[in-house]
Short mmCIF file of C-alpha atoms in Angstrom, two decimals:
data_model
loop_
_atom_site.label_atom_id
_atom_site.label_comp_id
_atom_site.label_asym_id
_atom_site.label_seq_id
_atom_site.Cartn_x
_atom_site.Cartn_y
_atom_site.Cartn_z
CA MET A 1 109.15 68.60 180.39
CA ARG A 2 110.81 69.91 177.50
CA VAL A 3 108.67 69.77 174.40
CA MET A 4 109.84 69.94 170.61
CA LEU A 5 107.54 71.40 167.98
CA ARG A 6 107.57 70.56 164.27
CA VAL A 7 106.49 73.84 162.65
CA ALA A 8 105.27 74.72 159.16
CA TYR A 9 104.53 78.15 158.01
CA ASP A 10 104.05 80.31 154.98
CA GLY A 11 106.59 83.04 155.53
CA THR A 12 105.04 85.58 153.21
CA ALA A 13 103.56 87.82 155.98
CA TYR A 14 106.24 87.61 158.69
CA SER A 15 109.54 89.33 159.24
CA GLY A 16 111.08 86.01 159.55
CA TRP A 17 111.55 83.72 162.59
CA GLN A 18 113.20 85.74 165.16
CA LEU A 19 111.64 88.07 167.70
CA GLN A 20 112.01 91.77 166.74
CA PRO A 21 110.72 94.91 168.03
CA ASN A 22 107.93 96.47 165.78
CA ALA A 23 107.68 93.42 163.34
CA VAL A 24 105.61 90.39 163.38
CA THR A 25 107.60 87.17 163.38
CA ILE A 26 106.82 83.22 163.65
CA GLU A 27 108.69 83.02 166.90
CA GLN A 28 106.41 85.75 168.64
CA ARG A 29 103.15 83.95 167.10
CA LEU A 30 104.35 80.76 168.68
CA ASN A 31 105.19 82.35 172.17
CA GLU A 32 101.69 84.10 172.14
CA ALA A 33 99.92 80.88 171.33
CA LEU A 34 101.91 79.00 174.18
CA GLU A 35 101.22 81.80 176.51
CA ASP A 36 97.54 81.73 175.66
CA LEU A 37 97.27 77.85 176.14
CA PHE A 38 99.38 77.79 179.43
CA GLY A 39 98.60 81.07 181.01
CA MET A 40 102.03 82.18 181.50
CA PRO A 41 104.91 83.86 179.53
CA MET A 42 106.60 81.32 177.36
CA ALA A 43 109.61 81.22 175.05
CA VAL A 44 110.62 78.88 172.43
CA ILE A 45 114.12 78.08 171.20
CA GLY A 46 114.09 77.80 167.47
CA ALA A 47 116.34 75.42 165.40
CA SER A 48 116.51 77.64 162.31
CA ARG A 49 115.99 81.49 162.37
CA THR A 50 114.68 81.74 158.88
CA ASP A 51 114.51 85.13 157.06
CA ALA A 52 111.53 87.28 156.12
CA GLY A 53 109.68 85.52 153.28
CA VAL A 54 111.28 82.19 153.80
CA HIS A 55 108.88 79.39 154.28
CA ALA A 56 109.16 76.04 156.30
CA LEU A 57 107.52 72.62 156.31
CA GLY A 58 109.56 71.19 159.34
CA ASN A 59 111.32 73.95 161.42
CA ALA A 60 111.76 72.79 164.90
CA ALA A 61 111.43 74.61 168.31
CA VAL A 62 111.51 73.49 172.02
CA PHE A 63 109.99 75.12 175.27
CA ASP A 64 109.66 73.73 178.81
CA VAL A 65 106.43 73.49 180.57
CA ASP A 66 104.91 71.91 183.53
CA THR A 67 101.68 70.39 182.31
CA ARG A 68 99.29 67.35 182.58
CA MET A 69 98.54 67.72 178.90
CA PRO A 70 100.19 64.92 176.82
CA ALA A 71 102.94 66.24 174.75
CA SER A 72 101.40 64.95 171.44
CA LYS A 73 98.09 67.17 172.29
CA ILE A 74 99.91 70.31 172.27
CA ALA A 75 100.11 70.50 168.58
CA TYR A 76 96.36 70.50 168.22
CA ALA A 77 95.89 72.96 171.18
CA LEU A 78 98.37 75.46 169.59
CA ASN A 79 96.83 75.19 165.97
CA THR A 80 93.58 76.54 167.31
CA ARG A 81 95.46 79.74 168.56
CA LEU A 82 97.75 80.18 165.74
CA PRO A 83 96.91 81.94 162.36
CA GLU A 84 96.30 79.68 159.36
CA ASP A 85 99.64 80.41 157.95
CA ILE A 86 101.42 78.89 161.00
CA ARG A 87 100.82 75.08 161.89
CA VAL A 88 102.46 73.00 164.55
CA VAL A 89 102.42 69.66 162.61
CA ASN A 90 103.85 67.56 165.54
CA SER A 91 104.64 67.86 169.29
CA SER A 92 106.80 65.37 171.38
CA GLU A 93 108.45 65.00 174.56
CA VAL A 94 112.55 65.31 174.38
CA SER A 95 115.06 65.21 176.89
CA PRO A 96 115.36 68.08 179.15
CA ASP A 97 118.77 68.94 177.95
CA PHE A 98 117.95 68.83 174.16
CA HIS A 99 118.96 72.06 172.25
CA PRO A 100 117.89 72.31 168.55
CA ARG A 101 120.61 74.31 167.62
CA HIS A 102 123.45 72.80 169.53
CA THR A 103 122.37 69.33 168.68
CA GLU A 104 123.74 67.55 165.46
CA SER A 105 121.31 67.54 162.74
CA VAL A 106 120.63 67.10 159.15
CA LYS A 107 118.89 69.87 157.37
CA THR A 108 117.11 69.63 153.93
CA TYR A 109 116.13 72.86 152.01
CA GLU A 110 114.48 73.36 148.75
CA TYR A 111 114.62 76.26 146.55
CA LYS A 112 112.19 76.79 143.85
CA ILE A 113 112.55 78.44 140.47
CA TRP A 114 109.43 78.91 138.23
CA ASN A 115 111.13 79.11 134.72
CA ASP A 116 108.35 79.98 132.03
CA THR A 117 107.44 82.91 129.91
CA PHE A 118 105.29 84.59 132.59
CA PRO A 119 105.11 84.30 136.24
CA ASN A 120 102.22 81.90 137.69
CA PRO A 121 100.52 83.75 140.29
CA THR A 122 99.42 80.87 142.21
CA VAL A 123 103.03 79.72 142.84
CA ARG A 124 104.45 83.27 143.01
CA LEU A 125 104.98 83.29 146.85
CA TYR A 126 106.85 80.09 147.00
CA SER A 127 109.22 80.30 143.94
CA HIS A 128 111.35 82.79 142.31
CA PHE A 129 110.33 83.68 138.60
CA GLU A 130 112.91 83.42 136.01
CA TYR A 131 112.16 83.54 132.14
CA GLY A 132 114.54 82.55 129.53
CA GLU A 133 116.29 79.25 129.12
CA ILE A 134 117.74 77.44 132.17
CA ASP A 135 119.83 74.30 131.48
CA VAL A 136 119.30 72.02 134.47
CA GLY A 137 121.95 69.70 133.15
CA ARG A 138 124.59 72.60 133.69
CA MET A 139 123.11 73.26 137.12
CA ALA A 140 123.43 69.60 138.18
CA GLU A 141 126.95 69.41 136.99
CA ALA A 142 127.86 72.64 138.94
CA ALA A 143 125.96 71.37 142.09
CA GLU A 144 128.48 68.36 142.31
CA TYR A 145 131.23 70.60 143.36
CA LEU A 146 129.48 71.68 146.31
CA VAL A 147 128.73 68.20 147.66
CA GLY A 148 131.28 67.07 150.52
CA GLU A 149 133.18 69.06 153.30
CA HIS A 150 134.14 72.64 152.25
CA ASP A 151 134.79 76.12 153.43
CA PHE A 152 131.95 77.75 152.16
CA THR A 153 133.05 81.43 152.91
CA SER A 154 132.34 82.41 149.24
CA PHE A 155 128.65 80.86 149.91
CA CYS A 156 127.63 83.08 152.91
CA SER A 157 126.88 86.77 153.52
CA ALA A 158 130.02 88.72 153.73
CA GLY A 159 129.41 90.04 157.22
CA THR A 160 128.83 86.44 158.68
CA GLN A 161 130.28 86.49 162.14
CA VAL A 162 130.95 82.71 162.47
CA GLU A 163 134.72 81.75 162.65
CA ASN A 164 134.52 78.24 161.10
CA LYS A 165 132.88 78.23 157.56
CA VAL A 166 133.57 74.66 156.94
CA ARG A 167 130.17 72.66 156.35
CA THR A 168 129.35 69.45 154.98
CA VAL A 169 126.91 69.40 152.14
CA PHE A 170 125.40 65.63 151.69
CA SER A 171 123.77 66.24 148.39
CA VAL A 172 122.30 68.94 146.08
CA ASP A 173 119.66 67.60 143.64
CA ILE A 174 118.07 69.34 140.79
CA LYS A 175 115.05 68.38 139.13
CA ARG A 176 112.71 69.98 136.60
CA ASP A 177 109.00 69.32 136.64
CA GLY A 178 107.30 71.42 134.01
CA ALA A 179 108.10 74.95 134.52
CA MET A 180 109.22 74.25 138.07
CA ILE A 181 113.02 73.86 139.00
CA THR A 182 113.60 72.44 142.39
CA ILE A 183 117.13 72.67 144.04
CA ARG A 184 117.18 70.32 147.09
CA VAL A 185 120.07 70.91 149.33
CA THR A 186 121.00 68.49 152.36
CA GLY A 187 123.56 69.23 154.77
CA ASN A 188 124.72 69.29 158.38
CA GLY A 189 124.60 72.84 159.08
CA PHE A 190 124.24 75.89 156.85
CA LEU A 191 125.93 79.40 156.97
CA TYR A 192 123.78 82.82 156.68
CA ASN A 193 122.19 82.84 153.08
CA MET A 194 124.02 79.81 152.03
CA VAL A 195 121.21 77.98 150.37
CA ARG A 196 120.07 81.18 148.68
CA ILE A 197 123.75 82.01 147.31
CA ILE A 198 124.18 78.33 146.18
CA ALA A 199 120.70 78.84 144.31
CA GLY A 200 121.57 82.20 142.99
CA THR A 201 125.02 80.60 141.72
CA LEU A 202 123.34 77.51 140.20
CA LEU A 203 120.84 79.65 138.45
CA LYS A 204 123.73 81.76 136.96
CA VAL A 205 125.42 78.50 135.67
CA GLY A 206 122.06 77.27 134.24
CA GLN A 207 121.60 80.44 132.47
CA GLY A 208 125.09 80.30 131.00
CA ALA A 209 126.35 83.35 132.85
CA MET A 210 128.87 81.14 134.85
CA GLU A 211 130.59 77.96 134.10
CA PRO A 212 130.11 74.95 136.21
CA ALA A 213 133.82 74.82 137.27
CA ASP A 214 133.40 78.37 138.49
CA VAL A 215 131.65 76.85 141.47
CA GLN A 216 135.11 74.88 142.30
CA LYS A 217 137.01 78.39 141.78
CA ALA A 218 134.55 80.17 144.13
CA LEU A 219 134.99 77.45 146.92
CA ASP A 220 138.83 77.62 146.60
CA GLY A 221 138.86 81.37 146.34
CA ARG A 222 136.85 81.82 149.88
CA ASP A 223 135.53 85.40 148.52
CA ARG A 224 131.76 86.18 148.36
CA GLN A 225 132.41 88.01 145.29
CA LEU A 226 133.29 84.76 143.51
CA ALA A 227 129.87 83.20 143.83
CA GLY A 228 126.37 84.22 142.25
CA PRO A 229 124.06 86.55 143.74
CA THR A 230 121.58 85.80 146.69
CA ALA A 231 118.49 84.30 145.17
CA PRO A 232 115.15 85.89 146.63
CA ALA A 233 113.78 84.69 150.07
CA ARG A 234 110.39 83.49 148.58
CA GLY A 235 111.79 80.73 146.75
CA LEU A 236 113.35 79.05 149.86
CA THR A 237 111.60 76.53 152.00
CA LEU A 238 113.19 74.74 155.01
CA VAL A 239 111.75 71.15 154.49
CA LYS A 240 112.92 69.22 157.31
CA ILE A 241 115.36 68.74 160.25
CA SER A 242 116.47 65.52 161.41
CA TYR A 243 118.04 64.86 164.78
CA GLY A 244 119.20 61.26 164.52
CA GLU A 245 117.71 59.25 167.44
CA ASN A 246 115.49 62.45 168.54
CA GLY A 247 113.75 62.13 165.26
CA MET B 1 90.82 94.68 116.55
CA ARG B 2 89.61 92.19 118.98
CA VAL B 3 92.29 90.89 121.22
CA MET B 4 91.95 87.70 123.31
CA LEU B 5 93.81 87.68 126.61
CA ARG B 6 94.75 84.38 128.71
CA VAL B 7 94.77 85.29 132.27
CA ALA B 8 96.24 83.58 135.31
CA TYR B 9 95.43 84.75 138.88
CA ASP B 10 95.43 83.89 142.50
CA GLY B 11 91.78 84.40 143.43
CA THR B 12 92.48 84.72 147.23
CA ALA B 13 92.20 88.54 147.28
CA TYR B 14 89.30 88.96 144.99
CA SER B 15 85.47 88.77 145.10
CA GLY B 16 85.61 86.55 141.91
CA TRP B 17 85.80 87.48 138.33
CA GLN B 18 82.81 89.63 137.62
CA LEU B 19 82.55 93.35 138.07
CA GLN B 20 80.61 94.27 141.45
CA PRO B 21 79.93 97.38 143.52
CA ASN B 22 82.10 97.77 146.63
CA ALA B 23 84.28 94.81 146.02
CA VAL B 24 87.65 94.11 144.05
CA THR B 25 87.31 91.68 140.98
CA ILE B 26 89.57 90.29 138.40
CA GLU B 27 87.57 91.88 135.63
CA GLN B 28 87.72 95.31 137.35
CA ARG B 29 91.65 95.12 137.52
CA LEU B 30 91.89 94.07 134.07
CA ASN B 31 89.64 96.95 132.78
CA GLU B 32 91.63 99.45 135.09
CA ALA B 33 94.91 98.05 133.40
CA LEU B 34 93.55 98.38 129.82
CA GLU B 35 92.26 101.92 130.64
CA ASP B 36 95.54 102.97 131.88
CA LEU B 37 97.29 101.48 128.83
CA PHE B 38 95.01 102.85 126.12
CA GLY B 39 93.80 106.03 127.74
CA MET B 40 90.02 105.33 127.51
CA PRO B 41 87.38 103.27 129.14
CA MET B 42 87.53 99.64 128.36
CA ALA B 43 85.73 96.56 129.34
CA VAL B 44 86.76 92.78 128.77
CA ILE B 45 84.22 90.22 128.00
CA GLY B 46 85.28 87.22 130.09
CA ALA B 47 84.99 83.40 129.35
CA SER B 48 84.43 82.01 132.72
CA ARG B 49 83.09 84.31 135.67
CA THR B 50 85.03 82.26 138.52
CA ASP B 51 83.75 82.73 142.15
CA ALA B 52 85.34 84.51 144.97
CA GLY B 53 88.67 82.52 145.95
CA VAL B 54 88.90 80.55 142.65
CA HIS B 55 92.14 80.54 140.97
CA ALA B 56 92.92 80.45 137.15
CA LEU B 57 95.96 79.42 134.98
CA GLY B 58 94.24 80.06 131.75
CA ASN B 59 90.80 81.98 131.94
CA ALA B 60 90.12 83.81 128.76
CA ALA B 61 88.65 87.39 127.96
CA VAL B 62 88.49 89.59 125.08
CA PHE B 63 88.30 93.32 124.25
CA ASP B 64 88.10 95.72 121.23
CA VAL B 65 90.89 98.40 120.64
CA ASP B 66 92.13 100.45 117.77
CA THR B 67 95.82 100.57 118.31
CA ARG B 68 99.10 100.02 116.47
CA MET B 69 100.50 97.89 119.17
CA PRO B 70 100.99 94.45 118.06
CA ALA B 71 98.39 92.19 119.86
CA SER B 72 101.08 89.83 121.13
CA LYS B 73 102.93 92.74 123.03
CA ILE B 74 99.66 93.66 124.94
CA ALA B 75 100.25 91.10 127.53
CA TYR B 76 103.61 92.53 128.49
CA ALA B 77 102.03 96.17 128.60
CA LEU B 78 99.23 94.98 130.72
CA ASN B 79 101.49 92.93 133.22
CA THR B 80 103.30 96.27 134.38
CA ARG B 81 100.08 97.63 135.15
CA LEU B 82 98.59 94.62 137.03
CA PRO B 83 99.13 93.55 140.66
CA GLU B 84 101.36 90.37 141.16
CA ASP B 85 98.45 88.02 141.63
CA ILE B 86 96.92 88.56 138.26
CA ARG B 87 99.19 87.87 135.04
CA VAL B 88 98.16 88.00 131.38
CA VAL B 89 100.01 85.00 129.97
CA ASN B 90 99.27 85.58 126.44
CA SER B 91 97.55 88.07 124.09
CA SER B 92 96.56 87.44 120.42
CA GLU B 93 94.13 89.08 117.82
CA VAL B 94 90.93 86.88 117.24
CA SER B 95 88.23 87.47 114.71
CA PRO B 96 85.97 90.50 115.55
CA ASP B 97 83.01 88.20 116.16
CA PHE B 98 84.66 85.85 118.55
CA HIS B 99 82.77 85.58 121.83
CA PRO B 100 84.56 83.75 124.53
CA ARG B 101 81.21 82.49 126.25
CA HIS B 102 79.30 81.69 122.89
CA THR B 103 82.29 79.86 121.09
CA GLU B 104 82.44 76.06 121.58
CA SER B 105 85.15 75.33 123.97
CA VAL B 106 86.87 72.53 126.20
CA LYS B 107 87.36 73.64 129.73
CA THR B 108 89.79 71.86 132.13
CA TYR B 109 89.50 72.38 136.01
CA GLU B 110 91.40 70.95 138.74
CA TYR B 111 90.28 70.50 142.32
CA LYS B 112 92.96 69.94 144.74
CA ILE B 113 92.77 68.12 148.35
CA TRP B 114 95.50 68.13 150.87
CA ASN B 115 94.89 64.96 152.73
CA ASP B 116 97.25 64.84 155.65
CA THR B 117 97.41 64.96 159.44
CA PHE B 118 97.72 68.80 159.47
CA PRO B 119 97.09 71.46 156.85
CA ASN B 120 100.16 72.77 154.91
CA PRO B 121 100.53 76.37 155.25
CA THR B 122 102.29 76.87 151.72
CA VAL B 123 99.49 75.06 149.97
CA ARG B 124 96.43 76.23 151.97
CA LEU B 125 95.22 78.83 149.64
CA TYR B 126 95.30 76.50 146.61
CA SER B 127 93.84 73.29 148.07
CA HIS B 128 91.16 72.13 150.53
CA PHE B 129 92.39 70.40 153.81
CA GLU B 130 90.94 67.09 154.70
CA TYR B 131 92.42 64.82 157.32
CA GLY B 132 91.45 61.14 157.66
CA GLU B 133 91.74 58.33 155.21
CA ILE B 134 90.62 58.98 151.66
CA ASP B 135 90.49 56.09 149.12
CA VAL B 136 91.29 57.49 145.75
CA GLY B 137 90.53 54.18 144.16
CA ARG B 138 86.99 54.52 145.17
CA MET B 139 86.78 58.33 144.01
CA ALA B 140 88.14 57.12 140.44
CA GLU B 141 85.52 54.45 140.36
CA ALA B 142 82.61 57.20 141.19
CA ALA B 143 84.18 59.46 138.75
CA GLU B 144 83.54 57.33 135.77
CA TYR B 145 79.79 57.55 136.29
CA LEU B 146 80.19 61.32 135.51
CA VAL B 147 82.03 61.03 132.26
CA GLY B 148 79.64 61.32 129.23
CA GLU B 149 76.58 63.52 128.35
CA HIS B 150 74.24 63.72 131.44
CA ASP B 151 71.87 65.87 133.08
CA PHE B 152 73.82 67.32 135.61
CA THR B 153 70.78 69.06 137.54
CA SER B 154 72.02 67.31 140.88
CA PHE B 155 75.52 68.64 140.25
CA CYS B 156 74.73 72.51 140.28
CA SER B 157 73.50 74.91 142.77
CA ALA B 158 69.71 74.49 143.44
CA GLY B 159 68.90 78.16 142.22
CA THR B 160 70.70 77.95 138.91
CA GLN B 161 68.65 79.68 136.17
CA VAL B 162 69.81 77.65 132.99
CA GLU B 163 67.09 75.75 131.49
CA ASN B 164 69.25 72.92 129.73
CA LYS B 165 71.48 71.27 132.42
CA VAL B 166 72.79 68.55 130.23
CA ARG B 167 76.56 68.79 129.66
CA THR B 168 79.32 66.60 128.58
CA VAL B 169 82.11 65.69 130.88
CA PHE B 170 84.98 64.05 128.78
CA SER B 171 87.24 62.95 131.48
CA VAL B 172 87.53 62.94 135.34
CA ASP B 173 91.02 61.83 136.46
CA ILE B 174 91.96 61.38 140.04
CA LYS B 175 95.77 61.26 141.09
CA ARG B 176 97.54 61.35 144.32
CA ASP B 177 100.93 62.66 144.84
CA GLY B 178 101.98 62.53 148.31
CA ALA B 179 99.40 64.32 150.49
CA MET B 180 97.86 66.05 147.44
CA ILE B 181 94.99 64.61 145.71
CA THR B 182 94.31 66.34 142.38
CA ILE B 183 90.77 65.78 140.59
CA ARG B 184 90.97 66.95 137.02
CA VAL B 185 87.78 67.45 135.13
CA THR B 186 87.37 68.16 131.44
CA GLY B 187 84.09 69.02 129.58
CA ASN B 188 82.34 71.29 127.08
CA GLY B 189 80.50 73.35 129.62
CA PHE B 190 79.98 73.46 133.42
CA LEU B 191 77.02 74.62 135.28
CA TYR B 192 77.23 77.06 138.41
CA ASN B 193 79.40 75.32 141.01
CA MET B 194 79.38 71.94 139.09
CA VAL B 195 83.16 71.13 139.48
CA ARG B 196 83.03 72.06 143.38
CA ILE B 197 80.15 69.83 143.87
CA ILE B 198 81.75 67.03 141.72
CA ALA B 199 84.69 67.40 144.26
CA GLY B 200 82.59 67.46 147.27
CA THR B 201 80.74 64.32 145.96
CA LEU B 202 83.87 62.30 145.10
CA LEU B 203 85.36 63.39 148.36
CA LYS B 204 82.37 61.83 150.23
CA VAL B 205 82.79 58.76 148.26
CA GLY B 206 86.65 58.58 149.11
CA GLN B 207 85.76 58.98 152.74
CA GLY B 208 83.32 56.17 152.59
CA ALA B 209 80.21 58.40 153.31
CA MET B 210 78.99 57.77 150.02
CA GLU B 211 79.12 54.70 147.61
CA PRO B 212 80.47 55.02 144.02
CA ALA B 213 77.12 53.96 142.56
CA ASP B 214 75.50 56.95 144.43
CA VAL B 215 76.75 59.12 141.74
CA GLN B 216 74.79 57.36 139.19
CA LYS B 217 71.66 57.67 141.48
CA ALA B 218 72.22 61.42 141.83
CA LEU B 219 72.56 61.81 138.14
CA ASP B 220 69.42 59.91 137.61
CA GLY B 221 67.29 61.62 140.49
CA ARG B 222 68.12 65.35 139.24
CA ASP B 223 68.07 66.64 142.62
CA ARG B 224 70.70 68.62 144.34
CA GLN B 225 70.15 66.83 147.56
CA LEU B 226 71.42 63.58 146.26
CA ALA B 227 74.91 64.97 145.52
CA GLY B 228 77.53 65.67 147.97
CA PRO B 229 78.28 69.22 149.29
CA THR B 230 80.01 72.15 147.35
CA ALA B 231 83.63 71.89 148.04
CA PRO B 232 85.33 75.16 149.21
CA ALA B 233 86.30 77.71 146.43
CA ARG B 234 90.06 77.69 147.43
CA GLY B 235 90.63 74.29 146.05
CA LEU B 236 89.59 75.10 142.60
CA THR B 237 91.62 76.15 139.57
CA LEU B 238 90.40 76.76 135.94
CA VAL B 239 93.46 75.38 134.38
CA LYS B 240 92.52 76.01 130.68
CA ILE B 241 89.92 76.85 127.94
CA SER B 242 90.56 75.38 124.62
CA TYR B 243 88.68 76.84 121.58
CA GLY B 244 89.69 74.45 118.74
CA GLU B 245 91.11 76.54 115.84
CA ASN B 246 91.05 79.70 117.93
CA GLY B 247 93.59 78.03 120.27
#
């Protein structure tokens, strides 16, 4: 059967999701736990290959296995074999041809900014620190330009090898809770570094270094130079991936 | 002059506040940073000697120094000399006889419990994980018995060497935000492990293993055995210490 895992992790200690030589990754730790559980080499297919330092509450991965263990119990069996900073929060059977990257999905990311006089050590690994005034009203105004179907060429890393850079962003919500500013972005697909560049751009707008309307100019110009910087990885969390009827 | 520091830290990597041989502590890191800044051996006096793994947003410490540097700038100078998991969030001059443990104060602690089917890796170091149902209404009912002036013998570690175990708790507030339950305790002084034993006891009440009225019985009985277990250190954060006119 094909089993889908929902995976949460603290990305701090990892060189991202994807297998690499000479570096520890989330994918590697999952493969090792599966191998230990089922006694044979195993390989997951991940939904989102998050970068080093990026976190997840609900990344997804599938693998195939011939076992009498109920799919729903696999999460528990894997967690006893995984380090504390990786948890499988759900396991379920999916159809044998389900592919987590080739199936339409809605992804939700959060980018967190700790905006205070000093960094807070207890949130430092899960947010980006910025002192000085940030106007979240301006950020929300700028965010509206991003909603909808657009060519996001200006909002992905310059070297990105994908031909079609049109994506649909369903919502970009900004909220402030004390010193913590959260940018929540939902869409049907994201280019490389897209959420971090959106966050870096909205931050520049909030700080007054860019105008809200500059976001429209950046979209129109299709040039990475027109958007703001790529915000640091630690502020980013992949919150969830929804696959319609597949959950 | 005597300078008071307000100190925030992630206690995960430290053997608590207090200096010890063969272990790294918050106090040691502060003394080293001060020594590096002022070029001579320095020693802080801390307000609360938090245990290994306990966090702080506003612990306090004082030290004496003869310098032309304005007291308010010392925080910045120390932060460039401290690791990322310790931040001095304020520095100010206080009167030369101010002692952070012998001055009346109001302390606020938070104990966090992540109550979900699975642990969340991104909050694991700052909360205690419990699955299964927890009734926060019962916890709040039990908490009311703790408010006021009481002999807290049952709510401190059995070996505690303090004669007078009467303390005043001003408030114990319980709130749930999604999977995160926060117990916020304010009082004029706390015995060793008192907040962690309060948290462990309220948790047992929330889980149905103790009755709210058992808290009154525990207070009356003055016997550590009558209260619940000591909840794990990682869930505890010293939020702030207020010294009246000294801030």
